[in-house]
Each structure stands twice: as structure tokens, then as C-alpha cells.
Coordinates of C-alpha atoms and ligand atoms in Angstrom, one line a residue:
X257 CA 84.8 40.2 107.6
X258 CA 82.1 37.5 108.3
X259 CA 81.3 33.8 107.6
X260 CA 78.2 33.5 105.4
X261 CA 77.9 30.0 105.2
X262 CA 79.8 26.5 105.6
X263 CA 78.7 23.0 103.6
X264 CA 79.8 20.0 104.8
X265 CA 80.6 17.3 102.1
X266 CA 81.5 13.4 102.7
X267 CA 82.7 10.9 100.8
X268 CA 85.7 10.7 98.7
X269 CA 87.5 7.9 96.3
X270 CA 86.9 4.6 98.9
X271 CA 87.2 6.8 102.1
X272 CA 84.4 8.9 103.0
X273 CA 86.1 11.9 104.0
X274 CA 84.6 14.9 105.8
X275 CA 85.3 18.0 104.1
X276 CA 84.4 21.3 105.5
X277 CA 83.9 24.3 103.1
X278 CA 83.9 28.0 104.8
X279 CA 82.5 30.9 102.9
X280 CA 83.1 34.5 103.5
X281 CA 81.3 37.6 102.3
X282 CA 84.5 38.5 100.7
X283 CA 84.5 35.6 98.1
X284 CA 87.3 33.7 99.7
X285 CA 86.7 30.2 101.1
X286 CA 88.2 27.9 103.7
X287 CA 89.1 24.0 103.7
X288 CA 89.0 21.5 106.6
X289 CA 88.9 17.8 106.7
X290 CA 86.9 16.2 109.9
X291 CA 87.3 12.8 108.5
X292 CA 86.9 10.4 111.4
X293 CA 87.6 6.9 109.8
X294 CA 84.9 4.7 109.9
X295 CA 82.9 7.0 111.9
X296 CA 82.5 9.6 109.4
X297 CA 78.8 10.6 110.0
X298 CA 79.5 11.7 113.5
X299 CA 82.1 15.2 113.4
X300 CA 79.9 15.4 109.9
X301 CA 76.2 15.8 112.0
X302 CA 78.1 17.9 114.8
X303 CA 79.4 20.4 112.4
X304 CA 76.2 20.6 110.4
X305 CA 73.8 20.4 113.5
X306 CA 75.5 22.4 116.3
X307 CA 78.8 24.4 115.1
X308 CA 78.0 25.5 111.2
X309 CA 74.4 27.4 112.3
X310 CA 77.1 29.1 115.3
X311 CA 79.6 29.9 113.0
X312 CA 77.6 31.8 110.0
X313 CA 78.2 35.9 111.1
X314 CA 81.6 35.2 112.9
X315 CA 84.6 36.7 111.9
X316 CA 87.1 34.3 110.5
X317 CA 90.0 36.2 111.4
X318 CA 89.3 34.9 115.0
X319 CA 90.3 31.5 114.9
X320 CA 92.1 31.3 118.5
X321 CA 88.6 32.8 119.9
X322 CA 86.7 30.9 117.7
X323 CA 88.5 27.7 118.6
X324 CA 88.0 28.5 122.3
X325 CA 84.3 29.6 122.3
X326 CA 83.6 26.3 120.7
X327 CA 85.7 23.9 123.1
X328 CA 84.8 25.3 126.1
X329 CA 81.4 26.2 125.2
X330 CA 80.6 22.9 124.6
X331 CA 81.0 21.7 128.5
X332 CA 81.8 18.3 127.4
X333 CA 84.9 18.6 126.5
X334 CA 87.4 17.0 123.8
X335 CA 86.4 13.4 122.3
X336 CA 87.6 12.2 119.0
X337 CA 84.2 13.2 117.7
X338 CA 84.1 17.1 119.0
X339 CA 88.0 17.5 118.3
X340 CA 87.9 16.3 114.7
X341 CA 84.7 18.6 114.0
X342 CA 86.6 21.9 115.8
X343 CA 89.5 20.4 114.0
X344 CA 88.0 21.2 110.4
X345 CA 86.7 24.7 111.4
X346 CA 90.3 25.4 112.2
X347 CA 92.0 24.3 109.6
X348 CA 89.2 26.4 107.1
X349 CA 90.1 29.5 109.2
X350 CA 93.6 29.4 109.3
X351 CA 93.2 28.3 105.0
X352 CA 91.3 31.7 105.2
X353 CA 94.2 33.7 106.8
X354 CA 96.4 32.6 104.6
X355 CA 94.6 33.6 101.3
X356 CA 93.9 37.0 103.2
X357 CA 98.2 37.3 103.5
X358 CA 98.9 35.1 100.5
X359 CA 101.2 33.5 102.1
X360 CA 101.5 29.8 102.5
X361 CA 100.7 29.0 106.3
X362 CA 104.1 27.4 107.1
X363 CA 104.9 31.4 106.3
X364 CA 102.7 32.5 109.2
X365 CA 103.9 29.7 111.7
X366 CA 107.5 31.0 111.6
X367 CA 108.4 29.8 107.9
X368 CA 110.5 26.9 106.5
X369 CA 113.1 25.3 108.8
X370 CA 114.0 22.6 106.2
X371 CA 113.4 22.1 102.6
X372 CA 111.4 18.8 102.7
X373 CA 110.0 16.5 105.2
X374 CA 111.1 13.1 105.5
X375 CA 107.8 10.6 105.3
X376 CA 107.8 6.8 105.5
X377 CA 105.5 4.1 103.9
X378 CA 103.8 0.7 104.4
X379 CA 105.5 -1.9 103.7
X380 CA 103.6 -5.2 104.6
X381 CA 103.6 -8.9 103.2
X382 CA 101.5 -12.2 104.4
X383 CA 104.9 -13.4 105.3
X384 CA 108.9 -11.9 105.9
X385 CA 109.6 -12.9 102.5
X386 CA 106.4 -11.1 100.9
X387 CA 107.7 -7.9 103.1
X388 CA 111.2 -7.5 102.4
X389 CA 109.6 -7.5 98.4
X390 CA 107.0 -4.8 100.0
X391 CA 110.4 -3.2 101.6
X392 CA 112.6 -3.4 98.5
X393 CA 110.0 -1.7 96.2
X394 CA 109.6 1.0 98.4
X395 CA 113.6 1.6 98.8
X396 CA 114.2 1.8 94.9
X397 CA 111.0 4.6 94.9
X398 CA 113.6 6.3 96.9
X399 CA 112.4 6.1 100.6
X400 CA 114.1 6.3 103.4
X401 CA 112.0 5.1 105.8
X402 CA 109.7 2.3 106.3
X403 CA 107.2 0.4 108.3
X404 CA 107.5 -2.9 108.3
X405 CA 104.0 -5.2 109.4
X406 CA 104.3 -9.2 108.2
X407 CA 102.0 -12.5 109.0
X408 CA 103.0 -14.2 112.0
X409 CA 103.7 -18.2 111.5
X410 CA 100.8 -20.0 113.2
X411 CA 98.8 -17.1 114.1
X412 CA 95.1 -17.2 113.8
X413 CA 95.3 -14.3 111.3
X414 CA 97.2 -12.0 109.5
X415 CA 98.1 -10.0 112.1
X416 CA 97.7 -6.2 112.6
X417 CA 98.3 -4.8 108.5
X418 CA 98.8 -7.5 107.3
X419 CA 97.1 -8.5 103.8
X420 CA 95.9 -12.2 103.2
X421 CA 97.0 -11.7 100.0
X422 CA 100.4 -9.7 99.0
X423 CA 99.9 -6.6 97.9
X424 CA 103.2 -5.0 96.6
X425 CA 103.7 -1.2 97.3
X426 CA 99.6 -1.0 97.2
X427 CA 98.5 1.2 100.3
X428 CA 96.7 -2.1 102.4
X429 CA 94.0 -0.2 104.0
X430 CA 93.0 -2.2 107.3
X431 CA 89.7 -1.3 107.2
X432 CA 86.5 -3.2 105.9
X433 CA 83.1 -2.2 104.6
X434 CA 80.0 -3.1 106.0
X435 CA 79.0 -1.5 110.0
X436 CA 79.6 -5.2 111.1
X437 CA 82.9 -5.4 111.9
X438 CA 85.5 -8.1 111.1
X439 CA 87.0 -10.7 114.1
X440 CA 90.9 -11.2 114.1
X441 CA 92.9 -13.2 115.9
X442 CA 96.0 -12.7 117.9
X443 CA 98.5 -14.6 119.9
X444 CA 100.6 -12.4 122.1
X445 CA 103.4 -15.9 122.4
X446 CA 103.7 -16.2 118.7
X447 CA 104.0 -12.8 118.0
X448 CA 106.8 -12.0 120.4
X449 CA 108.5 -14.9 119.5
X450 CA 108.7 -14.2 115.7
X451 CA 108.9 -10.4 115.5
X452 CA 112.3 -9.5 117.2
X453 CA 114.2 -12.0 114.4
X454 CA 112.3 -10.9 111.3
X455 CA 113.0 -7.4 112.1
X456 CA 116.7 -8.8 112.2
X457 CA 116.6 -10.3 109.4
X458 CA 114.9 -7.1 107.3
X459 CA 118.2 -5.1 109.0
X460 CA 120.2 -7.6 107.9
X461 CA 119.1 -7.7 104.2
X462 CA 118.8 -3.7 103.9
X463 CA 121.5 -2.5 106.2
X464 CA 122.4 0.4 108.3
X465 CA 120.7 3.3 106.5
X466 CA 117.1 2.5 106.0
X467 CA 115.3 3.5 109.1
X468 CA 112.6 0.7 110.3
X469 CA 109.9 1.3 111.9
X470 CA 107.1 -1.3 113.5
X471 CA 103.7 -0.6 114.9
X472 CA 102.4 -3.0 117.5
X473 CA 98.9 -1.1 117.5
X474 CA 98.2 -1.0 121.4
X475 CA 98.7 -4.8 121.6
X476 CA 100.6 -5.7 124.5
X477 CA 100.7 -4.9 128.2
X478 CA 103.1 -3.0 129.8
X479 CA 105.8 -5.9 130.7
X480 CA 105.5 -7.7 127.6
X481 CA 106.2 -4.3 125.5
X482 CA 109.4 -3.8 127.9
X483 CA 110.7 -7.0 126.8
X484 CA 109.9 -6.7 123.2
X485 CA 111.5 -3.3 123.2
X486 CA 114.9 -4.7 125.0
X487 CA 114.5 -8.0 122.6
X488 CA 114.6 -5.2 119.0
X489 CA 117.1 -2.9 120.5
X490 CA 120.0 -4.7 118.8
X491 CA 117.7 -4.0 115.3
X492 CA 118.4 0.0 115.5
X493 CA 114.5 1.0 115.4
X494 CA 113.5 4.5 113.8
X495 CA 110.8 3.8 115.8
X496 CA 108.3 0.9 117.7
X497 CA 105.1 2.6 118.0
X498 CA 101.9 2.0 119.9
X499 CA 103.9 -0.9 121.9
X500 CA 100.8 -0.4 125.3
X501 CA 97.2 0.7 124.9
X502 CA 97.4 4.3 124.7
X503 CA 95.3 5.6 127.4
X504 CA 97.1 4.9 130.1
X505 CA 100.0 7.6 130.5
X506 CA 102.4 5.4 133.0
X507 CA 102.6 1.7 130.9
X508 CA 105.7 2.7 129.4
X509 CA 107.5 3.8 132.5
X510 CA 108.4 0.3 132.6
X511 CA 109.3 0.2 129.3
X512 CA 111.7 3.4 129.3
X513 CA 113.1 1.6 132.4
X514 CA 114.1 -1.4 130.7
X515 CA 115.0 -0.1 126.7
X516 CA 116.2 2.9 124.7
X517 CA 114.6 1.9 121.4
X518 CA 112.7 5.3 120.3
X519 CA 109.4 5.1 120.9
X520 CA 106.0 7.0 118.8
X521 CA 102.4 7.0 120.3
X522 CA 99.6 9.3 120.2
X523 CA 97.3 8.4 116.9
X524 CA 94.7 7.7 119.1
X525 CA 95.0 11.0 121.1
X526 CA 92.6 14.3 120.7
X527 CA 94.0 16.5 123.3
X528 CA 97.1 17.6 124.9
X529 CA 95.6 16.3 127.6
X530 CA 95.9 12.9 126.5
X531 CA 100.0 13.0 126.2
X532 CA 100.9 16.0 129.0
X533 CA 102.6 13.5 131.2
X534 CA 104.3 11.2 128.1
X535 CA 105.7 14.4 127.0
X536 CA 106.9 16.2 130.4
X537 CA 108.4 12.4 131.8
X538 CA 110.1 12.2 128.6
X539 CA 108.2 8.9 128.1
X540 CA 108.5 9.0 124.6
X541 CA 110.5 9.9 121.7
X542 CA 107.8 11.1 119.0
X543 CA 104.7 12.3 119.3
X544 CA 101.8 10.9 116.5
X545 CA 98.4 12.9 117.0
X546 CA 96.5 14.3 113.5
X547 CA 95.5 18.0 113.1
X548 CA 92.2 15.9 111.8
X549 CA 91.4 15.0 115.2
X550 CA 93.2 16.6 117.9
X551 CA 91.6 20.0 117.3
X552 CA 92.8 21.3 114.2
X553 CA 96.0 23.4 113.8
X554 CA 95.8 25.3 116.4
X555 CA 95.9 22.8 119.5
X556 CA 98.3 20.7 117.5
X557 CA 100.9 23.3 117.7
X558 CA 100.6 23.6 120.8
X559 CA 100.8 20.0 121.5
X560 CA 104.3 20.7 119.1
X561 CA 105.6 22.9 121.3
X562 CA 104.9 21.1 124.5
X563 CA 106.8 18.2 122.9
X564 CA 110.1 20.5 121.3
X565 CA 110.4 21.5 125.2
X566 CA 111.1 18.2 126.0
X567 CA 113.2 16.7 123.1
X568 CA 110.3 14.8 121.6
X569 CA 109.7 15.4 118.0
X570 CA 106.2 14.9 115.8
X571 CA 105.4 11.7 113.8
X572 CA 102.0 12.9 112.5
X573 CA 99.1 10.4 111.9
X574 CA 99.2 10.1 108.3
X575 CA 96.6 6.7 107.5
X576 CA 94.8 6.7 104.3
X577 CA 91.7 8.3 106.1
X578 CA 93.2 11.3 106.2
X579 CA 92.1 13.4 103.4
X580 CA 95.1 15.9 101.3
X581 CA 93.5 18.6 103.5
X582 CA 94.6 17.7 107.0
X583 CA 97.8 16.0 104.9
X584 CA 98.5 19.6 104.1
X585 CA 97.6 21.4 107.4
X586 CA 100.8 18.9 108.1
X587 CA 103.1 19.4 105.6
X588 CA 103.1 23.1 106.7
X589 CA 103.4 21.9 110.0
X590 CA 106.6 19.5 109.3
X591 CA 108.0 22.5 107.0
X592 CA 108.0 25.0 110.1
X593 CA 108.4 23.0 113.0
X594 CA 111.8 23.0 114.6
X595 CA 111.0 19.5 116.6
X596 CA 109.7 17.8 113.4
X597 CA 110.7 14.0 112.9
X598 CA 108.9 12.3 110.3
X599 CA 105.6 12.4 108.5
X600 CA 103.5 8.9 107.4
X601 CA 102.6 9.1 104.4
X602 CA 99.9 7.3 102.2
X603 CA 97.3 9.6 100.6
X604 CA 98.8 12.0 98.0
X605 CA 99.0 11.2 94.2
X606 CA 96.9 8.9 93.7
X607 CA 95.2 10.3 90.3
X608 CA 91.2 10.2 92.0
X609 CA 92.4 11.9 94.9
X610 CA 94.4 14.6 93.1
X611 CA 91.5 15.1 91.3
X612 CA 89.3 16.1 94.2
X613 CA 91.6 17.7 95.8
X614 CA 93.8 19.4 93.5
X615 CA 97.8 20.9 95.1
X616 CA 100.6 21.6 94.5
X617 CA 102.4 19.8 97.2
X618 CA 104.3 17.1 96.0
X619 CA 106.7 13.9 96.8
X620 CA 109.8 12.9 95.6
X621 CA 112.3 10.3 96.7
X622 CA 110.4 9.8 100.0
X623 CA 110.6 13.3 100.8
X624 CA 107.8 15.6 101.0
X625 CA 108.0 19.0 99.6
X626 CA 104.9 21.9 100.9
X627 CA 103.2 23.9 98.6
X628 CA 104.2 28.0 98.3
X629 CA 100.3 28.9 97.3
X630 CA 98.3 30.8 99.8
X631 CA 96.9 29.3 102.7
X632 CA 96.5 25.1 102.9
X633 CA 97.5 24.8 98.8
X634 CA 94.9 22.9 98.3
X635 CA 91.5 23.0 96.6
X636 CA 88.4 21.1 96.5
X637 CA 87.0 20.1 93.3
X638 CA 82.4 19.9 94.0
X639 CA 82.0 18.6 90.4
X640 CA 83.9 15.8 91.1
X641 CA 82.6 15.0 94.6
X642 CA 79.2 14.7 93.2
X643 CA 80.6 11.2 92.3
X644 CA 80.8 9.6 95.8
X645 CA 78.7 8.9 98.2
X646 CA 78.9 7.7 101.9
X647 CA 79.5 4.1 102.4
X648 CA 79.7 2.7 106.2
X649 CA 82.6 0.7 107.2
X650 CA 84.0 -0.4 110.4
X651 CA 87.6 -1.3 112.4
X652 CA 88.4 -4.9 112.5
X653 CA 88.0 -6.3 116.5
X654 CA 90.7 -8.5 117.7
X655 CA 90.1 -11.9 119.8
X656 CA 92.2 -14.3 121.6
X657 CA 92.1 -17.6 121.3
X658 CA 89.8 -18.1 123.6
X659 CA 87.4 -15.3 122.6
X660 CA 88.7 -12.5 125.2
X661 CA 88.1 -9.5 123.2
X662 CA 91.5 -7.4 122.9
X663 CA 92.6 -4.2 121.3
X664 CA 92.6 -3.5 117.7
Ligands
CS2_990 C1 97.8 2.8 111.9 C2 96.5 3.3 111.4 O1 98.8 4.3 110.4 C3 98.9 3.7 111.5 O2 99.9 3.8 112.2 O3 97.9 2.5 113.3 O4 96.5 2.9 110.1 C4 95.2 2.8 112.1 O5 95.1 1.5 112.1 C5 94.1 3.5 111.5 O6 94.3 4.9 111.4 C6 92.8 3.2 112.1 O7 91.8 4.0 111.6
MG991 MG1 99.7 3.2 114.1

């Protein structure tokens, strides 16, 4: 069996995603999404360039030897770039064995070790009383789990996803067109001051049984996130994620020191090179990298089993940049793995994504349920990508109030 050709496609109803298209000489294709938000153009160029024109007369069956000829061949190893372009080769091979077994891939992982896969939403408001609305919409769809992001009084803006205006249960995306990016502002005072009480206060109004979860996004330094962490233990987290900049490996020793609240890291991360030392020091509690750019399936379950040795279970990446196809590569992921936490969830059902990407994976009362069809389960729809086109956008940067640039 060879590969004959592979297109590369971006764009995609206001995300430009990177979709990866594998053809075989025996009629069946692959999937795989490289999307690499707001950077889109990069993994895209790589795969057509370098790794497409080195992939055409390969056999597609060899996805582990595949996967390694083009990591280590490269020399320059790993990058969100490289790993999110390897990343969609993967996935289109492994969408390839499956339609060869026709069996859903969760079958060839091991098969199902639950019946669905709990995900959570965004809640978000300008203000607490704009969330818990955001909150309470998303508990009578029938979620279970929620992340919880609301304005900070006094601080110079929103504050990390959070919408100037409120939005409902509308996904908020945080990003913004245009290659120049947005400035925000932050106030680390403020924000420690206010958060630990509203989360108390969104505890208080929804009780026990919801489980809350809070991303910081990389804000605070080590000793700060220690106290913030011991100041919300009383709240009964699901999780507090991203509390410390995520490239340094020790800041939360001091954190795990001082507080048991659960803690979830690793959206950032493209290797398990990035999270080998959070995972053996049992430094965290749930482990958030994407199949989309940590290498595809097949270095993501190994960053799974890495994790299930050491009691840490998976809290995949699941932003609106994501396209269904990685969403997918997930879902069969969540469905098999025996360490599995929680999923975020944003992307599928809306009607314009359904319809370039057609599946049959579906969601239901905050639960997400994996398609049985061959392979990812989901399709690609060229018709209907013929409507978009690329559009450049950037991340937000963050300022203090004195113009020290700080993490986003
Ligand atoms: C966020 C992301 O989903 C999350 O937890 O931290 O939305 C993040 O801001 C984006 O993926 C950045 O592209
Ligand atoms: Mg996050």
C-alpha cells in the first residue's frame, strides 16, 4: 500500500484550520488537523514544503516508523510548529488503519473503557453576576462541569476570557483578527484579591455537585500561585489550571508544598519532554496537551501512559482552534484510556462546522459520546471548504500597569 498524494487545506468557519488530506492508491484517504491557532500558515508551509513531497510512495501502514523518520530526521527537534505538522500526518495514518480494519480507532487502542466522556464548557461574564447567568445556562444544558473566567473589579481589562460584553453560553473566542495583536491589562493584587471569593460565591450558589474549574493562563509566579491555590482550597476545585508559566517544570513544587487543590497544565506543551518531570514528581493532577500539537496520536498516548503510571489523568486541550478532527483523534482517546479525566469542549455542533466536517460523534447532557465508524468518524466536506479562506489573527499580549510585558 502507498501514499500517492496529500493536500493541505486551511481555513474553516472563523478559525483557519489546517486540515491534512492523505490519499492512497487503494482509494481510501486519511484526515489530520495541524491547526496551530493564529499561526496557521506555519505547520501548513512545513507539511506542504518539507513532509508531503517525503511522504508520497510511503506505506501508510507505517505510522510509528513514519512518525519517527520524520521527528528525528528533522535534527531540530519538537516545537509547536514541527509537532502540530507530524501531528496531522499521524492522525491521517492511524484514520487510514482504521478504515483498513473498519474499526473505530478507540477499537484498536484497546476499546471502550467507559460509555462517554465527561467534557466541560466556558462559562464567562464581564462580572460574577454575568457568570453565574453564563454558569446556570450551561447547568440546565445538562453539564457537569464548568470553567468559570469573570472581570476583575478595577482591573485595566477584562481579564484573561473574559468578554467586554456578556455573551451567554456563546463560545467567547479570546482571539482577535488582524497580525497586530491586542494589549491587555493585568493586576496580579486585584486579581488575587477578588478570585478566591467569587469562586466561593459560584460554590455557594450551585453547590456540591457541579465541578468548577478556573484557568489562570500562566499568570502568576510560583509563590503567588501557592497562595492562591491554599486561598480556593476551601472552594472544592475540579481543577485550577495553568496557575505558573508552563515552561518551567519545578514552579509548582512550591505550590504542591503548600495546597492539594488538583491541579491541570500542559496546553502549551508539544512533547513529553515538556511534562516528564510534572508527571514522574507527581506535580500535577491532569495532564492538558492536544493530539493537534504534541505529535499526533501517537506521542500523545504515550504521554497517556506516562501520566496513568503516576495517577495523573488527561484533560485534553479542547479551545475552539481545534478543528472536529483532532476533537475526534480525542474522543477515541478519552473512550479508551484508562487514566482519562475530562475533555474541554467547544467545537462540535455548531451547524457550519458540522457541515465541513461531517460525524457522527455526538453530545449529550455534557457528556461526549465517540463515533463506531471506521477510523477518526469523521469526514471532510472540499465543496464546502471552497467557501473560506485564510484570515490572519493574533493572541492578545498582556501588560502591567506599568508596561512590563507579561504572559498571555
Ligand atoms: C485556553 C485556551 O482553552 C483554554 O484553556 O487556555 O483557550 C488558550 O487561550 C488558547 O488555546 C490560545 O490559543
Ligand atoms: Mg487554558
Amino acid at each position: 500500500m502507498k501514499i500517492t498524494d496529500a493536500q493541505v487545506f486551511v481555513g474553516g468557519p472563523g478559525k483557519n484550520y489546517v486540515t491534512l488530506k492523505v490519499m492512497t492508491d487503494q482509494g481510501i484517504y486519511g484526515l489530520g488537523d495541524a491547526t496551530l491557532n493564529n499561526h496557521e500558515t506555519l505547520p501548513a508551509a512545513y507539511l506542504r514544503d518539507y513532509l508531503v513531497p517525503n511522504l508520497v510512495g510511503m506505506d501508510p501502514r507505517n505510522s510509528e516508523d513514519i512518525w519517527q523518520l520524520f521527528y528525528r530526521g528533522a535534527y531540530f527537534r519538537r516545537g509547536p510548529v514541527a509537532m502540530a505538522a507530524y501531528g496531522a500526518i499521524d492522525m491521517a495514518l492511524w484514520d487510514i488503519k482504521g478504515k483498513l480494519a473498519g474499526m473505530p480507532l478507540y477499537q484498536l487502542f484497546g476499546g471502550k473503557s467507559r460509555d462517554g466522556a465527561m467534557v466541560y464548557a466556558h462559562a464567562a461574564g464581564s462580572d460574577l453576576d454575568a457568570l453565574m447567568d453564563s454558569v446556570a445556562s450551561y447547568v440546565e444544558q445538562g453539564f457537569k462541569a464548568v470553567r468559570v473566567q469573570c472581570g476583575i473589579p478595577g482591573m485595566p481589562s477584562a481579564g484573561y476570557a473574559v468578554p467586554k460584553d456578556d455573551v451567554g453560553t456563546t463560545p467567547y473566542i479570546t482571539d482577535f483578527s488582524g497580525i497586530r495583536p491586542s494589549v491587555e491589562g493585568w493586576d496580579t493584587g486585584r486579581y488575587m484579591r477578588y478570585m478566591p471569593g467569587a469562586l466561593a460565591e459560584i460554590r455557594a450558589r450551585f453547590g456540591p455537585d457541579l465541578k468548577i474549574l478556573h484557568d489562570v493562563h500562566h499568570r502568576l509566579l510560583p509563590r503567588e500561585a501557592a497562595e492562591l491555590a491554599k486561598a480556593v482550597e476551601p472552594v472544592g476545585l475540579f481543577w485550577l489550571e495553568d496557575p505558573t508559566p508552563a515552561e518551567d517544570q519545578d514552579a509548582l513544587k512550591l505550590l504542591r508544598q503548600h495546597s492539594t487543590v488538583p491541579i491541570a497544565i500542559g496546553e502549551v506543551f508539544n512533547s513529553i519532554w515538556d511534562c516528564n518531570k510534572l508527571i514522574e514528581n507527581e506535580l500535577i493532577d491532569f495532564i492538558r496537551v492536544a493530539v493537534t500539537y504534541a505529535g499526533g496520536i501517537t506521542h500523545v498516548k504515550r504521554i497517556v501512559d506516562l501520566a496513568a503510571m503516576h495517577h495523573v489523568r488527561t484533560g485534553f486541550h479542547g479551545a475552539p482552534s481545534h478543528s472536529p478532527l483532532s476533537m475526534a483523534a480525542q474522543a477515541h482517546l478519552n473512550a479508551w484510556a484508562p487514566n482519562f479525566g475530562i475533555q474541554e469542549y467547544l467545537v462540535l455542533g455548531t451547524p457550519a462546522c458540522d457541515a465541513l466536517f461531517p460525524s457522527e460523534h455526538r453530545m449529550e447532557n455534557g457528556m461526549m459520546y465517540v463515533s463506531d465508524a471506521p477510523g477518526l468518524g469523521v469526514d471532510f466536506d472540499e465543496t464546502e471548504a471552497e467557501r473560506y479562506t485564510y484570515s490572519p489573527g493574533s493572541h492578545p499580549i498582556v501588560r502591567l500597569e506599568d508596561g512590563t510585558v507579561w504572559n498571555y
